[in-house]
Amino acid sequence: MSAEPLLRVLAKMRVHLLDPETLVKAVASGRQKGQQTRWKRVELRYVDLKAGRHLQVTAYDETQAHTSNHSVGDEARDAVDGLLDEPFANWHVETTTQSHQVRVTKKLEAMLHTTERAEEVEVDRGHDRDKERLLAEDDPVFRAIGLTDAQGRLKPSRQAKYRQVEEFLRLLDASVTEAMAKGQLRTPTVDEPLRIVDLGCGNAYLTFAAQRFLTSVRGLPVVVTGVDVKEQSREHNSKVASDLGVDAQFVVGSISGAQLDRAPEVVLALHACDTATDEALARAVGWEAQLVLAAPCCHHDIAAQLRKAPTPAPYAMLTRHGILRERLADTLTDGLRASLLRIEGYRVDVVQFVESQHTPRNTMLRAVRTGAPVKGGGVRKEYDDLVATWAIRPRLAELLAELPGHG
């Protein structure tokens, strides 16, 4: 794969974007060096409305999504041309027969990677929200994990869990797409599938959903491994995997002590309680995982340290009341985790995720390994100043210090 003129590659993508018969979905994200885009992310697909087929554009800013529909013809062409003029750094274009990933280099050239689908896919042109779901309610995986009944209907008591799975898949889809487009996550092959580990997987709702989505919808070869301390979880999940006929394995072990045959490229840690999240992040760093998605649950460690340490001036009001001290502990913990990951060579985003039955918190840390150390000492100094000011010692810092070469 060699660099090509950017305009030439965008012209190729334009043909696909304007084809209402074969375009499945397209996503634009990121921004070119030194440039600013109007939207953080844009999704395109064709939908069938009462007025006929239209190009549907969903554009995301910092807080919400904006959806517009453009009739096939001049309206669609104007919409597509306007988006191609935006300095997006990545384009992922899915057609019924191919998958195209475009990454814009610092020299404003384009790296284009195209893969052929094993089988031509059917395109869902429905425009209602139910049909926009990444995995349909009647998908076999949901019946296997108990979210739907035998007829594929969502159980009323499982609606919150289904919503959590759906939102997680959207984050996973966007994260994998962007990381692969930037060359920060290798493109998997049948011989070298993408290796994903879910630390503290429990009953593996999200493990199975991730495997199903990435293989069946994205067409990516993946192998998933779930880790949990309970033998009961391993037995249950292994049976589900066997019933579904999927390439998934489950091992019994703690997050810090689980042994895998090979280091994974993607690490998931969803609602691991308190310092279990720190253990998961430390394992990911030790494995040099390329992509990490962690949704923390509980922040007792830092909260306990705040109760014991003197509050620095002028922040007494933030720790005097229990509920405010708890929220401050949440923010400090995840802020320090993000800083430590940046120091370790990861690009980190803190994004919104839906809460679970275990916690009302809805934060997710998304980290992509760049392999490049942080330039200058600014991040390190900010981290050192913060922990010194509050007289706290994050558990993640202790765990990272124990890794080989981190002393």
Tab-separated table of C-alpha atoms in Angstrom:
chain	number	residue	atom	x	y	z
A	1	MET	CA	0.000	0.000	0.000
A	2	SER	CA	1.636	3.226	-1.202
A	3	ALA	CA	0.620	6.854	-1.011
A	4	GLU	CA	-1.562	8.283	-3.785
A	5	PRO	CA	-2.654	11.836	-4.598
A	6	LEU	CA	-5.404	12.772	-2.173
A	7	LEU	CA	-7.757	14.249	-4.752
A	8	ARG	CA	-7.524	11.111	-6.875
A	9	VAL	CA	-8.469	8.850	-3.960
A	10	LEU	CA	-11.301	11.136	-2.853
A	11	ALA	CA	-12.629	11.075	-6.419
A	12	LYS	CA	-12.711	7.265	-6.228
A	13	MET	CA	-14.601	7.431	-2.928
A	14	ARG	CA	-17.006	9.994	-4.401
A	15	VAL	CA	-18.138	7.412	-6.955
A	16	HIS	CA	-19.013	4.987	-4.168
A	17	LEU	CA	-20.665	7.647	-2.001
A	18	LEU	CA	-22.947	8.677	-4.847
A	19	ASP	CA	-24.010	5.134	-5.734
A	20	PRO	CA	-27.426	4.612	-4.070
A	21	GLU	CA	-27.466	0.928	-5.009
A	22	THR	CA	-24.167	-0.311	-3.582
A	23	LEU	CA	-23.195	2.039	-0.746
A	24	VAL	CA	-23.757	0.349	2.605
A	25	LYS	CA	-22.285	2.971	4.911
A	26	ALA	CA	-19.510	5.551	4.981
A	27	VAL	CA	-17.828	7.233	7.948
A	28	ALA	CA	-15.570	10.303	7.953
A	29	SER	CA	-13.626	11.176	11.084
A	30	GLY	CA	-10.525	12.842	12.458
A	31	ARG	CA	-8.920	15.937	11.017
A	32	GLN	CA	-5.867	16.605	8.913
A	33	LYS	CA	-2.839	18.094	10.633
A	34	GLY	CA	-3.288	21.784	11.360
A	35	GLN	CA	-6.887	21.771	10.076
A	36	GLN	CA	-10.287	21.942	11.737
A	37	THR	CA	-13.420	20.139	10.572
A	38	ARG	CA	-16.953	21.336	11.087
A	39	TRP	CA	-17.967	17.953	12.501
A	40	LYS	CA	-16.131	15.431	14.656
A	41	ARG	CA	-17.623	12.524	12.704
A	42	VAL	CA	-20.043	12.043	9.822
A	43	GLU	CA	-21.957	8.929	8.745
A	44	LEU	CA	-23.585	8.468	5.331
A	45	ARG	CA	-26.061	5.860	4.095
A	46	TYR	CA	-29.003	5.685	1.688
A	47	VAL	CA	-32.522	5.296	3.085
A	48	ASP	CA	-35.902	4.769	1.444
A	49	LEU	CA	-38.429	7.433	2.447
A	50	LYS	CA	-41.973	7.997	1.216
A	51	ALA	CA	-40.530	10.579	-1.164
A	52	GLY	CA	-38.048	8.055	-2.555
A	53	ARG	CA	-34.451	7.116	-1.882
A	54	HIS	CA	-32.362	9.747	-0.090
A	55	LEU	CA	-28.806	10.082	1.122
A	56	GLN	CA	-28.950	10.318	4.907
A	57	VAL	CA	-26.127	12.253	6.548
A	58	THR	CA	-25.678	12.086	10.311
A	59	ALA	CA	-23.127	14.618	11.551
A	60	TYR	CA	-21.834	14.628	15.126
A	61	ASP	CA	-20.536	17.647	16.996
A	62	GLU	CA	-19.305	17.665	20.587
A	63	THR	CA	-22.720	17.054	22.113
A	64	GLN	CA	-25.281	15.730	19.640
A	65	ALA	CA	-26.104	14.246	16.258
A	66	HIS	CA	-27.614	16.209	13.365
A	67	THR	CA	-29.412	14.186	10.666
A	68	SER	CA	-30.341	15.436	7.209
A	69	ASN	CA	-31.755	13.680	4.116
A	70	HIS	CA	-30.833	14.600	0.536
A	71	SER	CA	-32.627	13.353	-2.567
A	72	VAL	CA	-30.616	11.311	-5.040
A	73	GLY	CA	-29.193	13.649	-7.680
A	74	ASP	CA	-28.046	17.224	-7.248
A	75	GLU	CA	-28.857	17.387	-3.524
A	76	ALA	CA	-26.866	14.273	-2.726
A	77	ARG	CA	-23.963	15.394	-4.925
A	78	ASP	CA	-23.810	18.785	-3.194
A	79	ALA	CA	-23.871	17.127	0.228
A	80	VAL	CA	-21.131	14.655	-0.667
A	81	ASP	CA	-18.927	17.292	-2.299
A	82	GLY	CA	-19.276	19.503	0.750
A	83	LEU	CA	-18.128	16.687	3.029
A	84	LEU	CA	-15.237	15.705	0.748
A	85	ASP	CA	-14.065	19.322	0.936
A	86	GLU	CA	-13.856	19.029	4.723
A	87	PRO	CA	-10.300	18.196	5.933
A	88	PHE	CA	-11.204	14.818	7.427
A	89	ALA	CA	-8.221	12.588	8.136
A	90	ASN	CA	-10.031	9.281	7.639
A	91	TRP	CA	-12.732	7.812	5.435
A	92	HIS	CA	-14.189	4.327	5.810
A	93	VAL	CA	-16.482	3.401	2.906
A	94	GLU	CA	-18.414	0.135	2.876
A	95	THR	CA	-20.083	-1.111	-0.309
A	96	THR	CA	-21.937	-4.340	-0.980
A	97	THR	CA	-18.752	-5.935	-2.340
A	98	GLN	CA	-15.815	-3.993	-0.900
A	99	SER	CA	-14.450	-2.154	2.137
A	100	HIS	CA	-12.288	0.938	1.593
A	101	GLN	CA	-10.185	2.640	4.249
A	102	VAL	CA	-8.552	5.976	3.480
A	103	ARG	CA	-5.985	7.664	5.708
A	104	VAL	CA	-4.650	11.138	4.900
A	105	THR	CA	-0.930	11.501	5.658
A	106	LYS	CA	0.886	14.543	7.033
A	107	LYS	CA	2.026	15.252	3.480
A	108	LEU	CA	-1.646	15.413	2.417
A	109	GLU	CA	-1.390	12.213	0.425
A	110	ALA	CA	-3.784	9.297	0.793
A	111	MET	CA	-3.162	5.723	1.907
A	112	LEU	CA	-5.954	3.570	0.469
A	113	HIS	CA	-6.595	0.009	1.629
A	114	THR	CA	-9.329	-1.948	-0.155
A	115	THR	CA	-10.563	-5.416	0.774
A	116	GLU	CA	-13.046	-7.595	-1.082
A	117	ARG	CA	-16.025	-9.047	0.770
A	118	ALA	CA	-16.267	-12.817	0.785
A	119	GLU	CA	-19.965	-12.496	-0.063
A	120	GLU	CA	-22.051	-9.620	-1.320
A	121	VAL	CA	-24.141	-8.124	1.477
A	122	GLU	CA	-27.699	-6.900	1.388
A	123	VAL	CA	-28.282	-3.255	2.214
A	124	ASP	CA	-30.875	-2.194	4.770
A	125	ARG	CA	-32.489	1.037	3.517
A	126	GLY	CA	-34.929	1.403	6.398
A	127	HIS	CA	-34.935	4.855	7.975
A	128	ASP	CA	-36.571	4.177	11.338
A	129	ARG	CA	-34.301	4.007	14.380
A	130	ASP	CA	-34.860	0.292	14.972
A	131	LYS	CA	-33.373	-0.542	11.589
A	132	GLU	CA	-30.340	1.661	12.207
A	133	ARG	CA	-29.159	-0.626	14.981
A	134	LEU	CA	-25.781	-2.203	14.467
A	135	LEU	CA	-27.124	-5.621	15.415
A	136	ALA	CA	-30.806	-6.384	14.902
A	137	GLU	CA	-32.910	-7.429	17.881
A	138	ASP	CA	-33.496	-10.871	16.367
A	139	ASP	CA	-29.770	-11.561	15.897
A	140	PRO	CA	-28.974	-15.041	17.286
A	141	VAL	CA	-26.383	-13.628	19.674
A	142	PHE	CA	-29.058	-11.766	21.662
A	143	ARG	CA	-31.139	-14.897	22.079
A	144	ALA	CA	-28.060	-16.815	23.197
A	145	ILE	CA	-27.194	-14.281	25.913
A	146	GLY	CA	-30.783	-13.981	27.076
A	147	LEU	CA	-31.760	-10.508	25.852
A	148	THR	CA	-34.501	-11.728	23.501
A	149	ASP	CA	-37.049	-14.520	23.538
A	150	ALA	CA	-37.267	-17.492	21.164
A	151	GLN	CA	-39.021	-15.296	18.580
A	152	GLY	CA	-36.228	-12.713	18.636
A	153	ARG	CA	-38.240	-10.127	20.570
A	154	LEU	CA	-36.433	-7.979	23.115
A	155	LYS	CA	-37.391	-8.823	26.689
A	156	PRO	CA	-38.766	-5.754	28.505
A	157	SER	CA	-36.451	-6.348	31.451
A	158	ARG	CA	-33.426	-6.369	29.140
A	159	GLN	CA	-33.953	-3.080	27.294
A	160	ALA	CA	-31.292	-1.239	29.312
A	161	LYS	CA	-28.761	-4.003	28.649
A	162	TYR	CA	-29.581	-3.965	24.922
A	163	ARG	CA	-29.081	-0.197	24.830
A	164	GLN	CA	-25.738	-0.607	26.574
A	165	VAL	CA	-24.632	-3.197	24.031
A	166	GLU	CA	-25.712	-0.988	21.126
A	167	GLU	CA	-23.879	2.077	22.423
A	168	PHE	CA	-20.777	0.032	23.110
A	169	LEU	CA	-20.792	-1.322	19.556
A	170	ARG	CA	-21.025	2.213	18.165
A	171	LEU	CA	-17.981	3.233	20.188
A	172	LEU	CA	-16.134	0.074	19.187
A	173	ASP	CA	-17.005	0.554	15.508
A	174	ALA	CA	-15.821	4.160	15.475
A	175	SER	CA	-12.657	3.338	17.441
A	176	VAL	CA	-11.648	0.373	15.288
A	177	THR	CA	-12.404	2.241	12.065
A	178	GLU	CA	-10.338	5.276	13.005
A	179	ALA	CA	-7.416	3.304	14.451
A	180	MET	CA	-7.197	1.066	11.387
A	181	ALA	CA	-7.455	4.023	9.024
A	182	LYS	CA	-4.563	5.735	10.802
A	183	GLY	CA	-2.462	2.589	10.804
A	184	GLN	CA	-2.559	2.423	14.606
A	185	LEU	CA	-4.429	-0.888	14.578
A	186	ARG	CA	-3.324	-3.540	12.118
A	187	THR	CA	-5.747	-4.806	9.524
A	188	PRO	CA	-6.563	-8.418	10.474
A	189	THR	CA	-6.367	-11.373	8.113
A	190	VAL	CA	-7.675	-14.926	8.288
A	191	ASP	CA	-4.175	-16.113	9.208
A	192	GLU	CA	-3.650	-13.288	11.728
A	193	PRO	CA	-7.047	-12.353	13.165
A	194	LEU	CA	-7.526	-9.393	15.477
A	195	ARG	CA	-7.087	-10.551	19.077
A	196	ILE	CA	-9.479	-9.048	21.602
A	197	VAL	CA	-9.542	-9.697	25.343
A	198	ASP	CA	-12.372	-8.693	27.682
A	199	LEU	CA	-11.013	-8.414	31.236
A	200	GLY	CA	-13.621	-9.110	33.885
A	201	CYS	CA	-16.107	-10.276	31.264
A	202	GLY	CA	-18.772	-11.716	33.598
A	203	ASN	CA	-21.515	-13.237	31.444
A	204	ALA	CA	-19.802	-11.766	28.373
A	205	TYR	CA	-22.714	-9.809	26.893
A	206	LEU	CA	-20.353	-7.328	25.286
A	207	THR	CA	-17.739	-9.951	24.426
A	208	PHE	CA	-20.177	-11.896	22.269
A	209	ALA	CA	-21.733	-8.758	20.797
A	210	ALA	CA	-18.293	-7.448	19.791
A	211	GLN	CA	-17.358	-10.750	18.171
A	212	ARG	CA	-20.656	-10.954	16.295
A	213	PHE	CA	-20.554	-7.352	15.074
A	214	LEU	CA	-16.921	-7.319	13.964
A	215	THR	CA	-17.195	-10.630	12.120
A	216	SER	CA	-20.734	-10.560	10.701
A	217	VAL	CA	-21.185	-6.837	10.047
A	218	ARG	CA	-17.641	-5.533	9.588
A	219	GLY	CA	-16.309	-8.732	8.044
A	220	LEU	CA	-13.135	-8.711	10.161
A	221	PRO	CA	-11.452	-11.931	11.307
A	222	VAL	CA	-11.298	-11.744	15.122
A	223	VAL	CA	-10.612	-14.022	18.078
A	224	VAL	CA	-12.032	-12.967	21.430
A	225	THR	CA	-10.994	-14.098	24.893
A	226	GLY	CA	-12.940	-13.444	28.059
A	227	VAL	CA	-11.269	-13.391	31.470
A	228	ASP	CA	-13.170	-13.724	34.738
A	229	VAL	CA	-12.368	-15.007	38.218
A	230	LYS	CA	-15.411	-17.287	38.308
A	231	GLU	CA	-15.310	-20.821	36.933
A	232	GLN	CA	-19.085	-20.572	36.561
A	233	SER	CA	-18.639	-17.712	34.093
A	234	ARG	CA	-16.132	-19.706	32.052
A	235	GLU	CA	-18.455	-22.718	31.837
A	236	HIS	CA	-21.506	-20.630	30.958
A	237	ASN	CA	-19.710	-18.532	28.362
A	238	SER	CA	-17.955	-21.503	26.770
A	239	LYS	CA	-21.320	-23.191	26.279
A	240	VAL	CA	-22.783	-20.043	24.680
A	241	ALA	CA	-19.769	-19.816	22.367
A	242	SER	CA	-20.210	-23.454	21.387
A	243	ASP	CA	-23.934	-22.990	20.740
A	244	LEU	CA	-23.235	-19.947	18.569
A	245	GLY	CA	-20.314	-21.609	16.816
A	246	VAL	CA	-18.053	-18.586	17.334
A	247	ASP	CA	-14.299	-18.330	17.782
A	248	ALA	CA	-14.207	-17.318	21.441
A	249	GLN	CA	-12.429	-18.724	24.445
A	250	PHE	CA	-12.797	-18.072	28.157
A	251	VAL	CA	-10.263	-18.441	30.931
A	252	VAL	CA	-10.466	-18.280	34.697
A	253	GLY	CA	-8.140	-15.817	36.365
A	254	SER	CA	-7.753	-12.406	37.890
A	255	ILE	CA	-7.242	-9.387	35.683
A	256	SER	CA	-3.674	-8.947	36.902
A	257	GLY	CA	-2.796	-12.649	36.762
A	258	ALA	CA	-4.595	-14.060	33.713
A	259	GLN	CA	-2.249	-15.779	31.267
A	260	LEU	CA	-2.872	-15.602	27.523
A	261	ASP	CA	-1.102	-17.479	24.751
A	262	ARG	CA	-0.560	-14.261	22.802
A	263	ALA	CA	-0.849	-10.602	23.672
A	264	PRO	CA	-4.079	-8.996	22.387
A	265	GLU	CA	-4.308	-5.926	20.178
A	266	VAL	CA	-7.606	-4.776	21.715
A	267	VAL	CA	-8.347	-4.735	25.450
A	268	LEU	CA	-11.831	-4.216	26.885
A	269	ALA	CA	-12.552	-3.550	30.556
A	270	LEU	CA	-16.162	-2.594	31.046
A	271	HIS	CA	-17.405	-1.657	34.503
A	272	ALA	CA	-14.487	-3.279	36.341
A	273	CYS	CA	-14.840	-2.084	39.915
A	274	ASP	CA	-12.454	0.406	41.519
A	275	THR	CA	-8.765	-0.575	41.097
A	276	ALA	CA	-9.711	-3.520	38.840
A	277	THR	CA	-9.867	-0.900	36.089
A	278	ASP	CA	-6.297	0.105	36.962
A	279	GLU	CA	-5.225	-3.531	36.748
A	280	ALA	CA	-6.827	-3.802	33.309
A	281	LEU	CA	-5.129	-0.629	32.061
A	282	ALA	CA	-1.769	-1.808	33.383
A	283	ARG	CA	-2.177	-5.169	31.621
A	284	ALA	CA	-3.040	-3.350	28.393
A	285	VAL	CA	0.112	-1.234	28.662
A	286	GLY	CA	2.190	-4.311	29.450
A	287	TRP	CA	0.785	-6.058	26.380
A	288	GLU	CA	1.316	-2.897	24.310
A	289	ALA	CA	-2.305	-3.205	23.232
A	290	GLN	CA	-3.120	-0.986	20.290
A	291	LEU	CA	-6.670	-0.091	21.371
A	292	VAL	CA	-8.138	0.062	24.883
A	293	LEU	CA	-11.769	0.691	25.836
A	294	ALA	CA	-12.337	0.940	29.578
A	295	ALA	CA	-15.535	2.000	31.337
A	296	PRO	CA	-14.604	2.440	35.018
A	297	CYS	CA	-16.911	1.476	37.852
A	298	CYS	CA	-16.540	2.954	41.346
A	299	HIS	CA	-13.562	5.030	42.447
A	300	HIS	CA	-13.160	4.041	46.083
A	301	ASP	CA	-9.347	4.155	46.210
A	302	ILE	CA	-8.860	7.858	45.502
A	303	ALA	CA	-12.000	8.722	47.466
A	304	ALA	CA	-10.495	7.022	50.529
A	305	GLN	CA	-7.214	8.867	50.038
A	306	LEU	CA	-9.039	12.201	49.847
A	307	ARG	CA	-10.710	11.529	53.182
A	308	LYS	CA	-7.344	10.996	54.861
A	309	ALA	CA	-5.253	13.692	53.194
A	310	PRO	CA	-5.531	17.405	54.054
A	311	THR	CA	-7.459	19.312	51.420
A	312	PRO	CA	-5.286	21.865	49.630
A	313	ALA	CA	-6.436	25.473	49.585
A	314	PRO	CA	-8.797	26.712	48.308
A	315	TYR	CA	-10.685	23.463	47.644
A	316	ALA	CA	-12.180	22.677	51.056
A	317	MET	CA	-15.720	23.098	49.758
A	318	LEU	CA	-15.116	20.265	47.276
A	319	THR	CA	-14.332	17.700	49.955
A	320	ARG	CA	-16.460	18.921	52.866
A	321	HIS	CA	-19.594	17.254	51.512
A	322	GLY	CA	-19.525	13.524	50.826
A	323	ILE	CA	-21.308	13.597	47.479
A	324	LEU	CA	-19.016	16.321	46.116
A	325	ARG	CA	-15.924	14.508	47.402
A	326	GLU	CA	-17.117	11.363	45.638
A	327	ARG	CA	-17.603	13.171	42.338
A	328	LEU	CA	-14.220	14.857	42.708
A	329	ALA	CA	-12.653	11.435	43.278
A	330	ASP	CA	-14.265	10.177	40.055
A	331	THR	CA	-12.853	13.091	38.060
A	332	LEU	CA	-9.388	12.923	39.611
A	333	THR	CA	-9.128	9.166	39.147
A	334	ASP	CA	-10.028	9.127	35.479
A	335	GLY	CA	-8.084	12.305	34.731
A	336	LEU	CA	-4.957	10.790	36.260
A	337	ARG	CA	-5.536	7.515	34.414
A	338	ALA	CA	-5.748	9.420	31.130
A	339	SER	CA	-2.517	11.298	31.945
A	340	LEU	CA	-0.632	8.110	32.812
A	341	LEU	CA	-1.752	6.460	29.576
A	342	ARG	CA	-0.617	9.507	27.604
A	343	ILE	CA	2.792	9.282	29.285
A	344	GLU	CA	2.896	5.629	28.191
A	345	GLY	CA	2.441	6.626	24.552
A	346	TYR	CA	-1.348	6.464	24.125
A	347	ARG	CA	-3.709	9.024	22.649
A	348	VAL	CA	-6.597	9.168	25.110
A	349	ASP	CA	-10.183	10.381	24.811
A	350	VAL	CA	-12.670	10.453	27.656
A	351	VAL	CA	-16.090	9.853	26.098
A	352	GLN	CA	-19.645	9.251	27.245
A	353	PHE	CA	-20.959	5.737	27.714
A	354	VAL	CA	-24.261	4.482	29.070
A	355	GLU	CA	-24.413	3.527	32.717
A	356	SER	CA	-24.849	-0.078	33.850
A	357	GLN	CA	-26.838	-1.711	36.617
A	358	HIS	CA	-23.621	-1.656	38.660
A	359	THR	CA	-22.920	2.073	38.486
A	360	PRO	CA	-24.633	5.308	37.374
A	361	ARG	CA	-21.327	6.566	35.963
A	362	ASN	CA	-21.089	6.871	32.208
A	363	THR	CA	-17.453	7.583	31.427
A	364	MET	CA	-15.310	5.563	29.041
A	365	LEU	CA	-11.573	5.881	28.507
A	366	ARG	CA	-10.619	5.221	24.890
A	367	ALA	CA	-6.881	4.877	24.326
A	368	VAL	CA	-5.009	4.236	21.086
A	369	ARG	CA	-1.317	3.383	21.202
A	370	THR	CA	0.734	5.713	19.035
A	371	GLY	CA	4.069	4.206	19.984
A	372	ALA	CA	5.528	7.686	20.289
A	373	PRO	CA	6.557	9.094	23.688
A	374	VAL	CA	4.947	12.327	24.792
A	375	LYS	CA	7.050	15.277	23.622
A	376	GLY	CA	8.392	17.495	26.364
A	377	GLY	CA	7.631	17.106	30.019
A	378	GLY	CA	4.339	18.959	30.130
A	379	VAL	CA	2.075	15.959	30.711
A	380	ARG	CA	4.434	14.449	33.272
A	381	LYS	CA	4.707	17.753	35.135
A	382	GLU	CA	0.924	18.226	35.152
A	383	TYR	CA	0.533	14.736	36.565
A	384	ASP	CA	3.233	15.201	39.224
A	385	ASP	CA	1.819	18.568	40.272
A	386	LEU	CA	-1.705	17.177	40.585
A	387	VAL	CA	-0.823	14.168	42.736
A	388	ALA	CA	1.444	16.319	44.900
A	389	THR	CA	-1.247	18.954	45.392
A	390	TRP	CA	-3.818	16.412	46.559
A	391	ALA	CA	-1.317	14.089	48.279
A	392	ILE	CA	-2.643	11.012	46.495
A	393	ARG	CA	-1.053	7.999	44.845
A	394	PRO	CA	-3.055	6.444	41.978
A	395	ARG	CA	-3.071	2.667	41.925
A	396	LEU	CA	-2.382	2.674	38.192
A	397	ALA	CA	0.927	4.475	38.785
A	398	GLU	CA	1.982	1.760	41.220
A	399	LEU	CA	1.029	-1.005	38.799
A	400	LEU	CA	2.840	0.624	35.872
A	401	ALA	CA	5.983	0.991	37.995
A	402	GLU	CA	5.965	-2.789	38.447
A	403	LEU	CA	6.070	-3.472	34.703
A	404	PRO	CA	9.428	-4.489	33.185
A	405	GLY	CA	11.437	-1.405	32.237
A	406	HIS	CA	9.197	0.959	34.183
A	407	GLY	CA	10.900	0.831	37.616
